[in-house]
mmCIF file of C-alpha atoms in Angstrom:
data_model
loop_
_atom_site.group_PDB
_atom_site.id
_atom_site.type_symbol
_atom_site.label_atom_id
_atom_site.label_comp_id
_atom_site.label_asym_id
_atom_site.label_seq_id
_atom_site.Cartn_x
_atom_site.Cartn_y
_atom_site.Cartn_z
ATOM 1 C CA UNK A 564 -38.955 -39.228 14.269
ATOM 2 C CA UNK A 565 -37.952 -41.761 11.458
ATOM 3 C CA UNK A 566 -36.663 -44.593 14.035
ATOM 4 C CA UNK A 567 -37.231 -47.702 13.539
ATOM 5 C CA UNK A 568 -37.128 -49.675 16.308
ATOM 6 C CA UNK A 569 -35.841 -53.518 16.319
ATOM 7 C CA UNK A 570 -39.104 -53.808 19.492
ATOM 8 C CA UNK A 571 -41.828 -52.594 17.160
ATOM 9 C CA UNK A 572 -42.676 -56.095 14.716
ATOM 10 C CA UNK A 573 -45.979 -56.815 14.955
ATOM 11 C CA UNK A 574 -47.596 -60.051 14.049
ATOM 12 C CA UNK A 575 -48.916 -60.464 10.432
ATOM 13 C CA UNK A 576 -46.264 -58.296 9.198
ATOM 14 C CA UNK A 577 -44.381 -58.719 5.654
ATOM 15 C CA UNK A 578 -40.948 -59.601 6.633
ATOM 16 C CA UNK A 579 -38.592 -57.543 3.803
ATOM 17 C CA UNK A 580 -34.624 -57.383 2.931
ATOM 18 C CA UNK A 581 -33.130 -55.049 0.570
ATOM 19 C CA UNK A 582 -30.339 -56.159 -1.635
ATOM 20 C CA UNK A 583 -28.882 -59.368 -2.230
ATOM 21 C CA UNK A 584 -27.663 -61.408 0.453
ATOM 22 C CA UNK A 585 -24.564 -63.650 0.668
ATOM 23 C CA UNK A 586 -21.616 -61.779 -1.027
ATOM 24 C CA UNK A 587 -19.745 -61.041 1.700
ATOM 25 C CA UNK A 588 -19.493 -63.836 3.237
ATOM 26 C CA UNK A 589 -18.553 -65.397 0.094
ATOM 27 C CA UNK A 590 -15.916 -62.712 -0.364
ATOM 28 C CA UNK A 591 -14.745 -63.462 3.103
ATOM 29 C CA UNK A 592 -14.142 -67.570 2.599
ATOM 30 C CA UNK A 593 -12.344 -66.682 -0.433
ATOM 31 C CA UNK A 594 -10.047 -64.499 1.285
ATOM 32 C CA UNK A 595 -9.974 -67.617 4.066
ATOM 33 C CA UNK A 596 -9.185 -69.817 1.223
ATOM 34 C CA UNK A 597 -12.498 -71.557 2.270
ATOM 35 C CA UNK A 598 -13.914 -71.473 -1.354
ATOM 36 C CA UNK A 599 -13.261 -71.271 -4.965
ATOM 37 C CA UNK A 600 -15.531 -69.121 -6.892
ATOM 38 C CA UNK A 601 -15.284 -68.295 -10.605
ATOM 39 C CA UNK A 602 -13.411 -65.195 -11.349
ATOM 40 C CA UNK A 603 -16.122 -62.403 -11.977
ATOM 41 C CA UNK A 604 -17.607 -63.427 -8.857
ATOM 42 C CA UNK A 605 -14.756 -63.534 -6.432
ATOM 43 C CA UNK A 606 -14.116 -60.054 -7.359
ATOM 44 C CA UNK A 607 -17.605 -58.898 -6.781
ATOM 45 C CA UNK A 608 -18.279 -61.063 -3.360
ATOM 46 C CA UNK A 609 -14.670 -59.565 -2.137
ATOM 47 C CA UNK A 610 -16.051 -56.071 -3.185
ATOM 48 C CA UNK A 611 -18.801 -56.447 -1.090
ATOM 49 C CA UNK A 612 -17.090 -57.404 1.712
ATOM 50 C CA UNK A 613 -14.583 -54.569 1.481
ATOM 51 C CA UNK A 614 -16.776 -52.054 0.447
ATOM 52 C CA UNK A 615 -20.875 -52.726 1.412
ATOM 53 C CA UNK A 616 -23.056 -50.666 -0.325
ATOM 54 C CA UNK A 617 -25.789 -48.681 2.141
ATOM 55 C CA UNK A 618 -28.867 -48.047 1.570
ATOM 56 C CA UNK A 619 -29.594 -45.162 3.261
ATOM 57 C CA UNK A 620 -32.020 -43.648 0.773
ATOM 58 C CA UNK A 621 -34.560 -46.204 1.201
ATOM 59 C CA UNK A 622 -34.296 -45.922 5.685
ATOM 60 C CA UNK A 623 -36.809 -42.206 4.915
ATOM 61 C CA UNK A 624 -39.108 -44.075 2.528
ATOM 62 C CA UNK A 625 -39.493 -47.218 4.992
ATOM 63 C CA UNK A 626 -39.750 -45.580 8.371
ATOM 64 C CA UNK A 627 -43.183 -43.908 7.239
ATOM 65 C CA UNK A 628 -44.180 -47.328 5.738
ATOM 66 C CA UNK A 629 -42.324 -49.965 8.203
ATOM 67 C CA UNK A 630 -43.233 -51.166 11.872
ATOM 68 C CA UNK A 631 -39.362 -52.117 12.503
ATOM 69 C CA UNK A 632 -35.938 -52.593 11.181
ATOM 70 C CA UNK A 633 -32.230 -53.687 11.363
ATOM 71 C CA UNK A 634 -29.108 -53.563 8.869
ATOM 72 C CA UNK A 635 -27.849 -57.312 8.214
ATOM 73 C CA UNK A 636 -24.203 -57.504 9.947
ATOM 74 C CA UNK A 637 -24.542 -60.337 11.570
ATOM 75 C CA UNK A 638 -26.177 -62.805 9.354
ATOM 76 C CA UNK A 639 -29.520 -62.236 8.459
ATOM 77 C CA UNK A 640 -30.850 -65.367 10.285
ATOM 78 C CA UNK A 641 -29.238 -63.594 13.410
ATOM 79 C CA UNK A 642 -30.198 -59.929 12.662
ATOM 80 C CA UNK A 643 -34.230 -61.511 12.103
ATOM 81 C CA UNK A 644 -34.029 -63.039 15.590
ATOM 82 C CA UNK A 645 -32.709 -59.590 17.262
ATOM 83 C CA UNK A 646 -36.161 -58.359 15.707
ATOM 84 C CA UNK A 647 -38.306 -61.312 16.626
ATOM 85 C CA UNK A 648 -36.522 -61.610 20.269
ATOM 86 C CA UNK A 649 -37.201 -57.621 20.989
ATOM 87 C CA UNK A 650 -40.298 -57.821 19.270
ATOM 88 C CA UNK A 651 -41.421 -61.389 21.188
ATOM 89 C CA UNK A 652 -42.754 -62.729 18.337
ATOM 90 C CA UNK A 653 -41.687 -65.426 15.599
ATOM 91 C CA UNK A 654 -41.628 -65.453 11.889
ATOM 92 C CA UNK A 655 -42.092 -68.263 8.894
ATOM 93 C CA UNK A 656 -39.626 -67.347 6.151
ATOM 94 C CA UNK A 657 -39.059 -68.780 2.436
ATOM 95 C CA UNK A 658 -35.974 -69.914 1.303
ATOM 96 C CA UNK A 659 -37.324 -69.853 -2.452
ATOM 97 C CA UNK A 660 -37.481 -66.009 -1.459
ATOM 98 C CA UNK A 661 -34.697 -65.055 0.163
ATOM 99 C CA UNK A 662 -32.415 -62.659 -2.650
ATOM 100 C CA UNK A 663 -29.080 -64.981 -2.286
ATOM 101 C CA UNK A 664 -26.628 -64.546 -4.846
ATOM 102 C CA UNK A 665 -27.318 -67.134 -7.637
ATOM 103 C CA UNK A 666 -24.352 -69.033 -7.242
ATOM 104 C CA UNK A 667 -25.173 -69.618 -3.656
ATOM 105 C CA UNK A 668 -28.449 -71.220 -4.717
ATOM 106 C CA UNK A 669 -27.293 -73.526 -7.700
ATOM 107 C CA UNK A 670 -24.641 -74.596 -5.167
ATOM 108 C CA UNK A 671 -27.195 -75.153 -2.667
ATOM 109 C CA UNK A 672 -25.152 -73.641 -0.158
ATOM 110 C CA UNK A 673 -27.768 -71.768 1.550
ATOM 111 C CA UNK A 674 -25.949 -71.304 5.116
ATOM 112 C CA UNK A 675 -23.106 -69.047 3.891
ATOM 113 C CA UNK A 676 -26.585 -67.025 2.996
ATOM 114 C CA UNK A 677 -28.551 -67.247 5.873
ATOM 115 C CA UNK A 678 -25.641 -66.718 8.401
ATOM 116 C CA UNK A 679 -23.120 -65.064 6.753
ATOM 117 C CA UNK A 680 -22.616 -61.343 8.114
ATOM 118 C CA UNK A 681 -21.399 -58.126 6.655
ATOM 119 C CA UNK A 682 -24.399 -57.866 3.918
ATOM 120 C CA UNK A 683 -25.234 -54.143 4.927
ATOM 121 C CA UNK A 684 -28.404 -54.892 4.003
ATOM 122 C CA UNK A 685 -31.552 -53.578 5.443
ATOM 123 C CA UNK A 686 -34.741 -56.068 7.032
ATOM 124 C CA UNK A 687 -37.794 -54.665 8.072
ATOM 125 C CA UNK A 688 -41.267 -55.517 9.020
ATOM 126 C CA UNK A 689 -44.642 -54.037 7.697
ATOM 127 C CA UNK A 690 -48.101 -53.724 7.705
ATOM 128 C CA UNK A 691 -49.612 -55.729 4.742
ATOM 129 C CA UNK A 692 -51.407 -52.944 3.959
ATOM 130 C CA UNK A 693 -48.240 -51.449 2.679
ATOM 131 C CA UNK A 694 -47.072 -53.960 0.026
ATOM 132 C CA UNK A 695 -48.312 -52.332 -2.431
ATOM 133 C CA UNK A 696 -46.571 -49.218 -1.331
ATOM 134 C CA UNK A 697 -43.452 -50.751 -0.719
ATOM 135 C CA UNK A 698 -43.682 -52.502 -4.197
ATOM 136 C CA UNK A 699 -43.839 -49.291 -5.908
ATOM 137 C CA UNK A 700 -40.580 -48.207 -3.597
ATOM 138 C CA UNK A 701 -38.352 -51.533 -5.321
ATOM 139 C CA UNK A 702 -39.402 -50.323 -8.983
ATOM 140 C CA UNK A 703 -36.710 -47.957 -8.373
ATOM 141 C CA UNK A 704 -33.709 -49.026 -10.227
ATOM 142 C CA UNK A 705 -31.394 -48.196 -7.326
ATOM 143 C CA UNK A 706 -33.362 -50.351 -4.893
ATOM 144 C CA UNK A 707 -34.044 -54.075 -4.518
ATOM 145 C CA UNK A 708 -36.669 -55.315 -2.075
ATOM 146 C CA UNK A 709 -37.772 -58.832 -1.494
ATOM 147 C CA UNK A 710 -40.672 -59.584 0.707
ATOM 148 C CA UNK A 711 -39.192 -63.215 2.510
ATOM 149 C CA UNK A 712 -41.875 -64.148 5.182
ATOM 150 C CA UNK A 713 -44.067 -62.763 7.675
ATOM 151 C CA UNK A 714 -44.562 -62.319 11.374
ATOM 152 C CA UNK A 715 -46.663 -64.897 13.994
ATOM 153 C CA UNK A 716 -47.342 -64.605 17.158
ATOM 154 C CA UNK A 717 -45.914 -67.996 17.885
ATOM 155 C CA UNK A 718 -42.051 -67.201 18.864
ATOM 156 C CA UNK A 719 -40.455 -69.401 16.748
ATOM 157 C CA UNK A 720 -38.542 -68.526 13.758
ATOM 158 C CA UNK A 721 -39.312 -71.567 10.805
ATOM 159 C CA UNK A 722 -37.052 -71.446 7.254
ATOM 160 C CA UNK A 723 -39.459 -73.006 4.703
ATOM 161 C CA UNK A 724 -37.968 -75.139 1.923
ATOM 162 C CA UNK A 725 -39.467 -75.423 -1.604
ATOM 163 C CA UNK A 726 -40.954 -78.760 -0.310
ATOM 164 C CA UNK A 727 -42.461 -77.130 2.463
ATOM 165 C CA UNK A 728 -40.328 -78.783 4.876
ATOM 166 C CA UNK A 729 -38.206 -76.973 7.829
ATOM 167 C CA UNK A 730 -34.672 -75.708 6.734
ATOM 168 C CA UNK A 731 -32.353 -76.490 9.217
ATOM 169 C CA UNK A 732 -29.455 -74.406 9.669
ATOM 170 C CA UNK A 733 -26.111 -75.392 11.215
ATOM 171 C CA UNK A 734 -24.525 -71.800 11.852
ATOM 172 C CA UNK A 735 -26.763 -69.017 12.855
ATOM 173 C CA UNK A 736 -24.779 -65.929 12.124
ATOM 174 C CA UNK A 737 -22.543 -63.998 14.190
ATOM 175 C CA UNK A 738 -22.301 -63.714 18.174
ATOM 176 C CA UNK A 739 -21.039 -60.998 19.800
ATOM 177 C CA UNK A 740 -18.758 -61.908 23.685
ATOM 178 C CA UNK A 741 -19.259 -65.528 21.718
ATOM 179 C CA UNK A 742 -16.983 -68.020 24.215
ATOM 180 C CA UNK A 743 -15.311 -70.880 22.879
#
């Protein structure tokens, strides 16, 4: 009874991620030798590769308030369009909003974010009338939600930039039976 299905998005819908998104993949090009990242960090970003923290408190306080959902393991730019594809609808995100790890940001390196997999995290879509609700659920110190976007009815997914301009992407995430 508390499913939540990735079909169920429903335009107008807040578009919302738990967590913080882009350690993992950071972890993982560090491990690949892809990267250098200060100490303190590499240790965290490898942690959360190796050892993803779920959220699986917050799955019984969203399925009452939530339309649909889907854990981040692909990339969250891939995970969105499993919603938005099952769903057939689109979405506008914000890049501004999107919780990437800080270093990510400063370094403008925003596609290790976006498309990097093995986050663990949780996106769902609800009713507006439920942000309130769902804003009372992140003052929990346990529990970090960021509302990124929303749902249209037009089926295209658009990553707004803090100019207002489409983000292009160059990797969207994972792809499973992916041939080469």
């Amino acid at each position: 009874k508390n499913a939540l299905l990735r079909s169920n998005a429903k335009k107008e819908d807040d578009i919302w991620v738990t967590g913080e998104l882009g350690l993992a993949a950071l972890g993982l090009a560090k491990l690949q030798n892809k990267i250098q990242l200060p100490h303190n960090l590499s240790k965290k970003a490898i942690g959360a590769l190796e050892k993803p923290m779920l959220h699986s408190s917050i799955i019984k306080n969203m399925s009452k308030l939530s339309h649909s959902a889907i854990d981040i393991s692909d990339g969250l730019i891939a995970d969105l369009s499993h919603i938005l594809k099952a769903s057939k609808v689109g979405a506008d995100i914000s890049l501004n909003d999107i919780p990437l790890t800080p270093w990510i940001k400063k370094n403008k390196l925003f596609d290790i974010g976006l498309s990097g997999g093995d986050d663990y995290q949780l996106l769902f879509t609800a009713p507006r009338i439920n942000r309130n609700k769902i804003n009372l659920v992140s003052k929990m110190p346990t529990i970090k939600l960021t509302r990124i976007g929303s749902i249209k009815k037009d089926k295209r997914l658009n990553i707004i930039d803090h100019k207002g301009k489409l983000y292009k992407l160059k990797k969207r995430g994972y792809v499973h039976f992916e041939t080469k």
